[in-house]
Amino acid sequence: MNSRRDFLQKVSLGLGVTALSGLPAAASDFAKIPMADKPLRVAMMGLGGYANIVAKGMQECKLAKITGVISGTPSKVDTWKQKYGIPDGNVYNYDTVNQLKNNPDIDLVYVTTPNSLHHKHVLQIAAAGKHVICEKPVADNAKQAREMIAACEKAGVRFYIGYRLHFEPHTREVIRMREAGEFGKIMHVNNFMGFKIGDPTQWRLKKELAGGGAMMDVGVYALNGARYSTGEEPVWVTAQESKTDPVKFKDVDETITFQLGFPSGIIANCGCTYNFNHGERLHLMGDKGWAEMVPAFGYGPIRGNTHLGPINQPDVNHQAYQMDGIADCILNNKPDPNVTGHEGLKDMIVVDAVYESIRKGGAKIFINK
């Protein structure tokens, strides 16, 4: 297994309080969306593995279309131009991003560059006057996330984070059940996400590009899952790090376990790793019922059960659902779903606290919003 992309595809067998705000009531509603006469025109920034997955998924979109690319690798650009019919005038490199402001054929830029470049690139896109989607984690820390939000608000552009699971039907059904009180009072959450990382020279193992290790990359899934499983925001964190390969993981964290305390007294036990497979799960327990999803966070199919039986929801293309959902909000001026920069900031506030707890030997860190 050579990459996070391979892991997410293979282990999953293929491609906020109101986390559903602004979305259709049922997953089937997306299937009823008609093709747009004028779709949201999207440029991909960074043409690595995940950009290719997004682009492939967007071929199923009804409301969004790839019309441009931003890359520093000419050989990749040539491939994308051929595959997606991108004209020369919609091709940019990292030094010409500011010229986007003069291009009416691009409405939004999807940033899939390495984590530590997100801050710089989102600021560039905002300055060019384009809407932006940024992959998670939104930034290296909460301070950067706040700056990105402020820049987008000043520019009058919409700022989203690639929380595709907020559009995924099984996940949305669990949130619906929780909000409807079908689990009763939530008592406990137990989430884990991880995989055995491959190539030791890849950017995810270099702190200057990744910002951190497993916590930044896959720990955000467990963390965000705890937040939408409870409908609450954590008020304290404790965290521990373990390393079995100090050479490979000399710059970044290998395995982190962390505990989240919520205002109602709920405790979430969470973890993430770069050193083993087969740990992906979400499990919430209430005083009237429970839900478990295994796999819970990969590209699909997601599978789950509750005390009432299997979660019978359709298997969908996550990237297409995400892009059509966001495009619907922009094109039709609908309220934003819970995947804006503010949602990303909430996760980064907790991630900062996780790392602070580790630096302080596992101390309880109270979270300041």
mmCIF file of N, CA, C and O in Angstrom, residues 239-308:
data_model
loop_
_atom_site.group_PDB
_atom_site.id
_atom_site.type_symbol
_atom_site.label_atom_id
_atom_site.label_comp_id
_atom_site.label_asym_id
_atom_site.label_seq_id
_atom_site.Cartn_x
_atom_site.Cartn_y
_atom_site.Cartn_z
ATOM 1 N N ALA A 239 -4.447 14.130 25.212
ATOM 2 C CA ALA A 239 -3.915 13.403 24.059
ATOM 3 C C ALA A 239 -2.580 12.763 24.387
ATOM 4 O O ALA A 239 -1.828 13.244 25.243
ATOM 5 N N GLN A 240 -2.310 11.656 23.702
ATOM 6 C CA GLN A 240 -1.065 10.917 23.873
ATOM 7 C C GLN A 240 -0.539 10.508 22.499
ATOM 8 O O GLN A 240 -1.316 10.181 21.608
ATOM 9 N N GLU A 241 0.769 10.523 22.348
ATOM 10 C CA GLU A 241 1.393 10.101 21.098
ATOM 11 C C GLU A 241 2.282 8.900 21.347
ATOM 12 O O GLU A 241 2.956 8.809 22.379
ATOM 13 N N SER A 242 2.286 7.960 20.393
ATOM 14 C CA SER A 242 3.221 6.829 20.469
ATOM 15 C C SER A 242 3.918 6.685 19.128
ATOM 16 O O SER A 242 3.343 6.960 18.080
ATOM 17 N N LYS A 243 5.185 6.254 19.173
ATOM 18 C CA LYS A 243 5.990 6.093 17.973
ATOM 19 C C LYS A 243 6.712 4.772 18.042
ATOM 20 O O LYS A 243 7.472 4.510 18.970
ATOM 21 N N THR A 244 6.479 3.905 17.043
ATOM 22 C CA THR A 244 7.198 2.635 16.972
ATOM 23 C C THR A 244 8.304 2.684 15.933
ATOM 24 O O THR A 244 9.153 1.797 15.896
ATOM 25 N N ASP A 245 8.286 3.703 15.087
ATOM 26 C CA ASP A 245 9.309 3.864 14.051
ATOM 27 C C ASP A 245 9.798 5.310 14.060
ATOM 28 O O ASP A 245 9.365 6.137 13.256
ATOM 29 N N PRO A 246 10.730 5.629 14.978
ATOM 30 C CA PRO A 246 11.176 7.018 15.120
ATOM 31 C C PRO A 246 11.987 7.534 13.938
ATOM 32 O O PRO A 246 12.178 8.742 13.811
ATOM 33 N N VAL A 247 12.429 6.644 13.059
ATOM 34 C CA VAL A 247 13.164 7.083 11.875
ATOM 35 C C VAL A 247 12.175 7.561 10.805
ATOM 36 O O VAL A 247 12.256 8.687 10.316
ATOM 37 N N LYS A 248 11.237 6.689 10.474
ATOM 38 C CA LYS A 248 10.250 7.045 9.453
ATOM 39 C C LYS A 248 9.412 8.244 9.883
ATOM 40 O O LYS A 248 9.047 9.097 9.068
ATOM 41 N N PHE A 249 9.100 8.296 11.176
ATOM 42 C CA PHE A 249 8.214 9.348 11.677
ATOM 43 C C PHE A 249 8.969 10.377 12.507
ATOM 44 O O PHE A 249 8.458 10.900 13.488
ATOM 45 N N LYS A 250 10.198 10.673 12.106
ATOM 46 C CA LYS A 250 11.011 11.605 12.873
ATOM 47 C C LYS A 250 10.454 13.030 12.839
ATOM 48 O O LYS A 250 10.644 13.801 13.782
ATOM 49 N N ASP A 251 9.762 13.395 11.762
ATOM 50 C CA ASP A 251 9.253 14.759 11.624
ATOM 51 C C ASP A 251 7.786 14.910 12.002
ATOM 52 O O ASP A 251 7.343 16.027 12.292
ATOM 53 N N VAL A 252 7.022 13.812 11.971
ATOM 54 C CA VAL A 252 5.573 13.914 12.172
ATOM 55 C C VAL A 252 5.091 12.825 13.127
ATOM 56 O O VAL A 252 5.804 11.854 13.390
ATOM 57 N N ASP A 253 3.875 13.001 13.623
ATOM 58 C CA ASP A 253 3.305 12.022 14.541
ATOM 59 C C ASP A 253 2.871 10.762 13.804
ATOM 60 O O ASP A 253 2.341 10.810 12.704
ATOM 61 N N GLU A 254 3.095 9.619 14.454
ATOM 62 C CA GLU A 254 2.739 8.311 13.885
ATOM 63 C C GLU A 254 1.357 7.859 14.345
ATOM 64 O O GLU A 254 0.483 7.561 13.539
ATOM 65 N N THR A 255 1.153 7.805 15.664
ATOM 66 C CA THR A 255 -0.131 7.373 16.236
ATOM 67 C C THR A 255 -0.486 8.296 17.389
ATOM 68 O O THR A 255 0.352 8.542 18.270
ATOM 69 N N ILE A 256 -1.708 8.790 17.377
ATOM 70 C CA ILE A 256 -2.187 9.657 18.458
ATOM 71 C C ILE A 256 -3.548 9.146 18.926
ATOM 72 O O ILE A 256 -4.421 8.829 18.106
ATOM 73 N N THR A 257 -3.721 9.042 20.219
ATOM 74 C CA THR A 257 -5.041 8.824 20.798
ATOM 75 C C THR A 257 -5.421 10.087 21.558
ATOM 76 O O THR A 257 -4.570 10.736 22.172
ATOM 77 N N PHE A 258 -6.700 10.437 21.502
ATOM 78 C CA PHE A 258 -7.121 11.659 22.188
ATOM 79 C C PHE A 258 -8.546 11.501 22.703
ATOM 80 O O PHE A 258 -9.334 10.732 22.161
ATOM 81 N N GLN A 259 -8.820 12.214 23.756
ATOM 82 C CA GLN A 259 -10.119 12.172 24.397
ATOM 83 C C GLN A 259 -10.717 13.571 24.367
ATOM 84 O O GLN A 259 -10.031 14.558 24.668
ATOM 85 N N LEU A 260 -11.995 13.651 24.037
ATOM 86 C CA LEU A 260 -12.702 14.922 23.967
ATOM 87 C C LEU A 260 -13.793 14.947 25.026
ATOM 88 O O LEU A 260 -14.572 13.994 25.144
ATOM 89 N N GLY A 261 -13.849 16.022 25.764
ATOM 90 C CA GLY A 261 -14.925 16.214 26.730
ATOM 91 C C GLY A 261 -15.908 17.248 26.210
ATOM 92 O O GLY A 261 -15.505 18.308 25.727
ATOM 93 N N PHE A 262 -17.204 16.942 26.295
ATOM 94 C CA PHE A 262 -18.239 17.822 25.759
ATOM 95 C C PHE A 262 -19.065 18.437 26.897
ATOM 96 O O PHE A 262 -19.090 17.908 28.015
ATOM 97 N N PRO A 263 -19.752 19.531 26.634
ATOM 98 C CA PRO A 263 -20.478 20.234 27.705
ATOM 99 C C PRO A 263 -21.468 19.373 28.466
ATOM 100 O O PRO A 263 -21.660 19.546 29.675
ATOM 101 N N SER A 264 -22.130 18.428 27.779
ATOM 102 C CA SER A 264 -23.136 17.598 28.440
ATOM 103 C C SER A 264 -22.530 16.478 29.280
ATOM 104 O O SER A 264 -23.251 15.762 29.966
ATOM 105 N N GLY A 265 -21.211 16.328 29.208
ATOM 106 C CA GLY A 265 -20.552 15.250 29.940
ATOM 107 C C GLY A 265 -20.146 14.075 29.075
ATOM 108 O O GLY A 265 -19.507 13.145 29.548
ATOM 109 N N ILE A 266 -20.504 14.091 27.793
ATOM 110 C CA ILE A 266 -20.094 13.029 26.872
ATOM 111 C C ILE A 266 -18.569 13.004 26.757
ATOM 112 O O ILE A 266 -17.917 14.045 26.703
ATOM 113 N N ILE A 267 -18.025 11.801 26.709
ATOM 114 C CA ILE A 267 -16.605 11.614 26.416
ATOM 115 C C ILE A 267 -16.491 10.898 25.078
ATOM 116 O O ILE A 267 -17.181 9.905 24.826
ATOM 117 N N ALA A 268 -15.614 11.393 24.211
ATOM 118 C CA ALA A 268 -15.301 10.707 22.959
ATOM 119 C C ALA A 268 -13.867 10.226 23.016
ATOM 120 O O ALA A 268 -12.952 11.018 23.261
ATOM 121 N N ASN A 269 -13.683 8.931 22.826
ATOM 122 C CA ASN A 269 -12.342 8.364 22.705
ATOM 123 C C ASN A 269 -12.011 8.233 21.222
ATOM 124 O O ASN A 269 -12.725 7.554 20.486
ATOM 125 N N CYS A 270 -10.954 8.879 20.791
ATOM 126 C CA CYS A 270 -10.618 8.916 19.371
ATOM 127 C C CYS A 270 -9.153 8.565 19.158
ATOM 128 O O CYS A 270 -8.341 8.663 20.072
ATOM 129 N N GLY A 271 -8.841 8.161 17.933
ATOM 130 C CA GLY A 271 -7.461 7.859 17.617
ATOM 131 C C GLY A 271 -7.200 7.913 16.137
ATOM 132 O O GLY A 271 -8.132 7.910 15.314
ATOM 133 N N CYS A 272 -5.924 7.967 15.788
ATOM 134 C CA CYS A 272 -5.512 7.987 14.394
ATOM 135 C C CYS A 272 -4.094 7.446 14.299
ATOM 136 O O CYS A 272 -3.324 7.505 15.259
ATOM 137 N N THR A 273 -3.760 6.909 13.145
ATOM 138 C CA THR A 273 -2.427 6.331 12.968
ATOM 139 C C THR A 273 -1.992 6.376 11.524
ATOM 140 O O THR A 273 -2.824 6.429 10.607
ATOM 141 N N TYR A 274 -0.676 6.334 11.332
ATOM 142 C CA TYR A 274 -0.050 6.129 10.030
ATOM 143 C C TYR A 274 0.640 4.765 9.985
ATOM 144 O O TYR A 274 1.423 4.522 9.084
ATOM 145 N N ASN A 275 0.352 3.876 10.953
ATOM 146 C CA ASN A 275 1.171 2.673 11.049
ATOM 147 C C ASN A 275 0.419 1.358 11.026
ATOM 148 O O ASN A 275 1.026 0.309 11.163
ATOM 149 N N PHE A 276 -0.907 1.340 10.857
ATOM 150 C CA PHE A 276 -1.599 0.062 10.668
ATOM 151 C C PHE A 276 -2.958 0.303 10.028
ATOM 152 O O PHE A 276 -3.509 1.401 10.090
ATOM 153 N N ASN A 277 -3.463 -0.755 9.424
ATOM 154 C CA ASN A 277 -4.746 -0.708 8.726
ATOM 155 C C ASN A 277 -5.858 -1.319 9.577
ATOM 156 O O ASN A 277 -5.622 -1.782 10.692
ATOM 157 N N HIS A 278 -7.056 -1.334 9.030
ATOM 158 C CA HIS A 278 -8.213 -2.058 9.576
ATOM 159 C C HIS A 278 -8.726 -1.479 10.888
ATOM 160 O O HIS A 278 -9.334 -2.194 11.679
ATOM 161 N N GLY A 279 -8.545 -0.174 11.114
ATOM 162 C CA GLY A 279 -9.046 0.425 12.349
ATOM 163 C C GLY A 279 -10.169 1.418 12.137
ATOM 164 O O GLY A 279 -10.647 2.018 13.091
ATOM 165 N N GLU A 280 -10.617 1.587 10.905
ATOM 166 C CA GLU A 280 -11.562 2.655 10.586
ATOM 167 C C GLU A 280 -12.960 2.367 11.121
ATOM 168 O O GLU A 280 -13.588 1.374 10.754
ATOM 169 N N ARG A 281 -13.472 3.276 11.983
ATOM 170 C CA ARG A 281 -14.811 3.049 12.544
ATOM 171 C C ARG A 281 -15.347 4.319 13.193
ATOM 172 O O ARG A 281 -14.589 5.211 13.578
ATOM 173 N N LEU A 282 -16.669 4.375 13.309
ATOM 174 C CA LEU A 282 -17.365 5.365 14.113
ATOM 175 C C LEU A 282 -18.413 4.617 14.921
ATOM 176 O O LEU A 282 -19.169 3.818 14.366
ATOM 177 N N HIS A 283 -18.456 4.858 16.211
ATOM 178 C CA HIS A 283 -19.395 4.162 17.091
ATOM 179 C C HIS A 283 -19.940 5.159 18.100
ATOM 180 O O HIS A 283 -19.178 5.753 18.865
ATOM 181 N N LEU A 284 -21.253 5.377 18.072
ATOM 182 C CA LEU A 284 -21.862 6.242 19.078
ATOM 183 C C LEU A 284 -22.898 5.452 19.858
ATOM 184 O O LEU A 284 -23.581 4.586 19.317
ATOM 185 N N MET A 285 -22.976 5.743 21.153
ATOM 186 C CA MET A 285 -23.879 5.039 22.051
ATOM 187 C C MET A 285 -24.767 6.033 22.782
ATOM 188 O O MET A 285 -24.269 7.016 23.338
ATOM 189 N N GLY A 286 -26.083 5.798 22.749
ATOM 190 C CA GLY A 286 -27.026 6.617 23.490
ATOM 191 C C GLY A 286 -27.755 5.777 24.519
ATOM 192 O O GLY A 286 -27.597 4.550 24.562
ATOM 193 N N ASP A 287 -28.578 6.421 25.323
ATOM 194 C CA ASP A 287 -29.304 5.647 26.338
ATOM 195 C C ASP A 287 -30.532 4.934 25.768
ATOM 196 O O ASP A 287 -31.176 4.141 26.460
ATOM 197 N N LYS A 288 -30.846 5.183 24.469
ATOM 198 C CA LYS A 288 -31.958 4.485 23.826
ATOM 199 C C LYS A 288 -31.537 3.705 22.589
ATOM 200 O O LYS A 288 -32.354 2.991 22.003
ATOM 201 N N GLY A 289 -30.290 3.861 22.163
ATOM 202 C CA GLY A 289 -29.862 3.173 20.950
ATOM 203 C C GLY A 289 -28.417 3.465 20.610
ATOM 204 O O GLY A 289 -27.708 4.154 21.363
ATOM 205 N N TRP A 290 -27.989 2.956 19.488
ATOM 206 C CA TRP A 290 -26.585 3.087 19.087
ATOM 207 C C TRP A 290 -26.470 3.080 17.560
ATOM 208 O O TRP A 290 -27.401 2.704 16.847
ATOM 209 N N ALA A 291 -25.288 3.495 17.082
ATOM 210 C CA ALA A 291 -24.966 3.417 15.661
ATOM 211 C C ALA A 291 -23.495 3.095 15.508
ATOM 212 O O ALA A 291 -22.667 3.545 16.308
ATOM 213 N N GLU A 292 -23.188 2.299 14.503
ATOM 214 C CA GLU A 292 -21.800 1.978 14.211
ATOM 215 C C GLU A 292 -21.616 1.961 12.698
ATOM 216 O O GLU A 292 -22.428 1.377 11.976
ATOM 217 N N MET A 293 -20.569 2.613 12.229
ATOM 218 C CA MET A 293 -20.239 2.574 10.809
ATOM 219 C C MET A 293 -18.821 2.044 10.638
ATOM 220 O O MET A 293 -17.876 2.568 11.231
ATOM 221 N N VAL A 294 -18.715 0.983 9.864
ATOM 222 C CA VAL A 294 -17.423 0.358 9.546
ATOM 223 C C VAL A 294 -17.523 -0.177 8.119
ATOM 224 O O VAL A 294 -18.273 -1.121 7.883
ATOM 225 N N PRO A 295 -16.827 0.407 7.137
ATOM 226 C CA PRO A 295 -15.991 1.609 7.192
ATOM 227 C C PRO A 295 -16.847 2.864 7.391
ATOM 228 O O PRO A 295 -18.008 2.905 7.008
ATOM 229 N N ALA A 296 -16.206 3.894 7.964
ATOM 230 C CA ALA A 296 -16.939 5.104 8.311
ATOM 231 C C ALA A 296 -16.463 6.346 7.594
ATOM 232 O O ALA A 296 -17.222 7.314 7.483
ATOM 233 N N PHE A 297 -15.224 6.357 7.108
ATOM 234 C CA PHE A 297 -14.645 7.615 6.646
ATOM 235 C C PHE A 297 -14.021 7.558 5.253
ATOM 236 O O PHE A 297 -13.611 8.587 4.725
ATOM 237 N N GLY A 298 -13.909 6.376 4.656
ATOM 238 C CA GLY A 298 -13.267 6.257 3.354
ATOM 239 C C GLY A 298 -14.154 6.734 2.227
ATOM 240 O O GLY A 298 -15.235 7.297 2.432
ATOM 241 N N TYR A 299 -13.703 6.482 0.996
ATOM 242 C CA TYR A 299 -14.412 6.993 -0.169
ATOM 243 C C TYR A 299 -15.645 6.169 -0.531
ATOM 244 O O TYR A 299 -16.391 6.540 -1.435
ATOM 245 N N GLY A 300 -15.858 5.076 0.143
ATOM 246 C CA GLY A 300 -17.075 4.313 -0.054
ATOM 247 C C GLY A 300 -16.817 2.921 -0.610
ATOM 248 O O GLY A 300 -15.752 2.673 -1.160
ATOM 249 N N PRO A 301 -17.790 2.015 -0.430
ATOM 250 C CA PRO A 301 -19.068 2.309 0.231
ATOM 251 C C PRO A 301 -18.949 2.345 1.749
ATOM 252 O O PRO A 301 -18.231 1.542 2.336
ATOM 253 N N ILE A 302 -19.643 3.294 2.365
ATOM 254 C CA ILE A 302 -19.772 3.350 3.820
ATOM 255 C C ILE A 302 -20.804 2.303 4.227
ATOM 256 O O ILE A 302 -21.795 2.090 3.538
ATOM 257 N N ARG A 303 -20.546 1.640 5.343
ATOM 258 C CA ARG A 303 -21.478 0.622 5.842
ATOM 259 C C ARG A 303 -21.771 0.867 7.308
ATOM 260 O O ARG A 303 -20.874 1.238 8.074
ATOM 261 N N GLY A 304 -23.036 0.670 7.708
ATOM 262 C CA GLY A 304 -23.375 0.918 9.090
ATOM 263 C C GLY A 304 -24.614 0.190 9.557
ATOM 264 O O GLY A 304 -25.435 -0.279 8.765
ATOM 265 N N ASN A 305 -24.718 0.098 10.867
ATOM 266 C CA ASN A 305 -25.880 -0.492 11.528
ATOM 267 C C ASN A 305 -26.270 0.371 12.714
ATOM 268 O O ASN A 305 -25.439 1.117 13.263
ATOM 269 N N THR A 306 -27.530 0.244 13.116
ATOM 270 C CA THR A 306 -27.999 0.878 14.341
ATOM 271 C C THR A 306 -28.822 -0.138 15.118
ATOM 272 O O THR A 306 -29.050 -1.267 14.646
ATOM 273 N N HIS A 307 -29.302 0.255 16.294
ATOM 274 C CA HIS A 307 -30.148 -0.630 17.084
ATOM 275 C C HIS A 307 -31.437 -0.974 16.350
ATOM 276 O O HIS A 307 -32.123 -1.939 16.704
ATOM 277 N N LEU A 308 -31.762 -0.209 15.296
ATOM 278 C CA LEU A 308 -32.971 -0.466 14.514
ATOM 279 C C LEU A 308 -32.696 -1.306 13.274
ATOM 280 O O LEU A 308 -33.635 -1.662 12.547
#
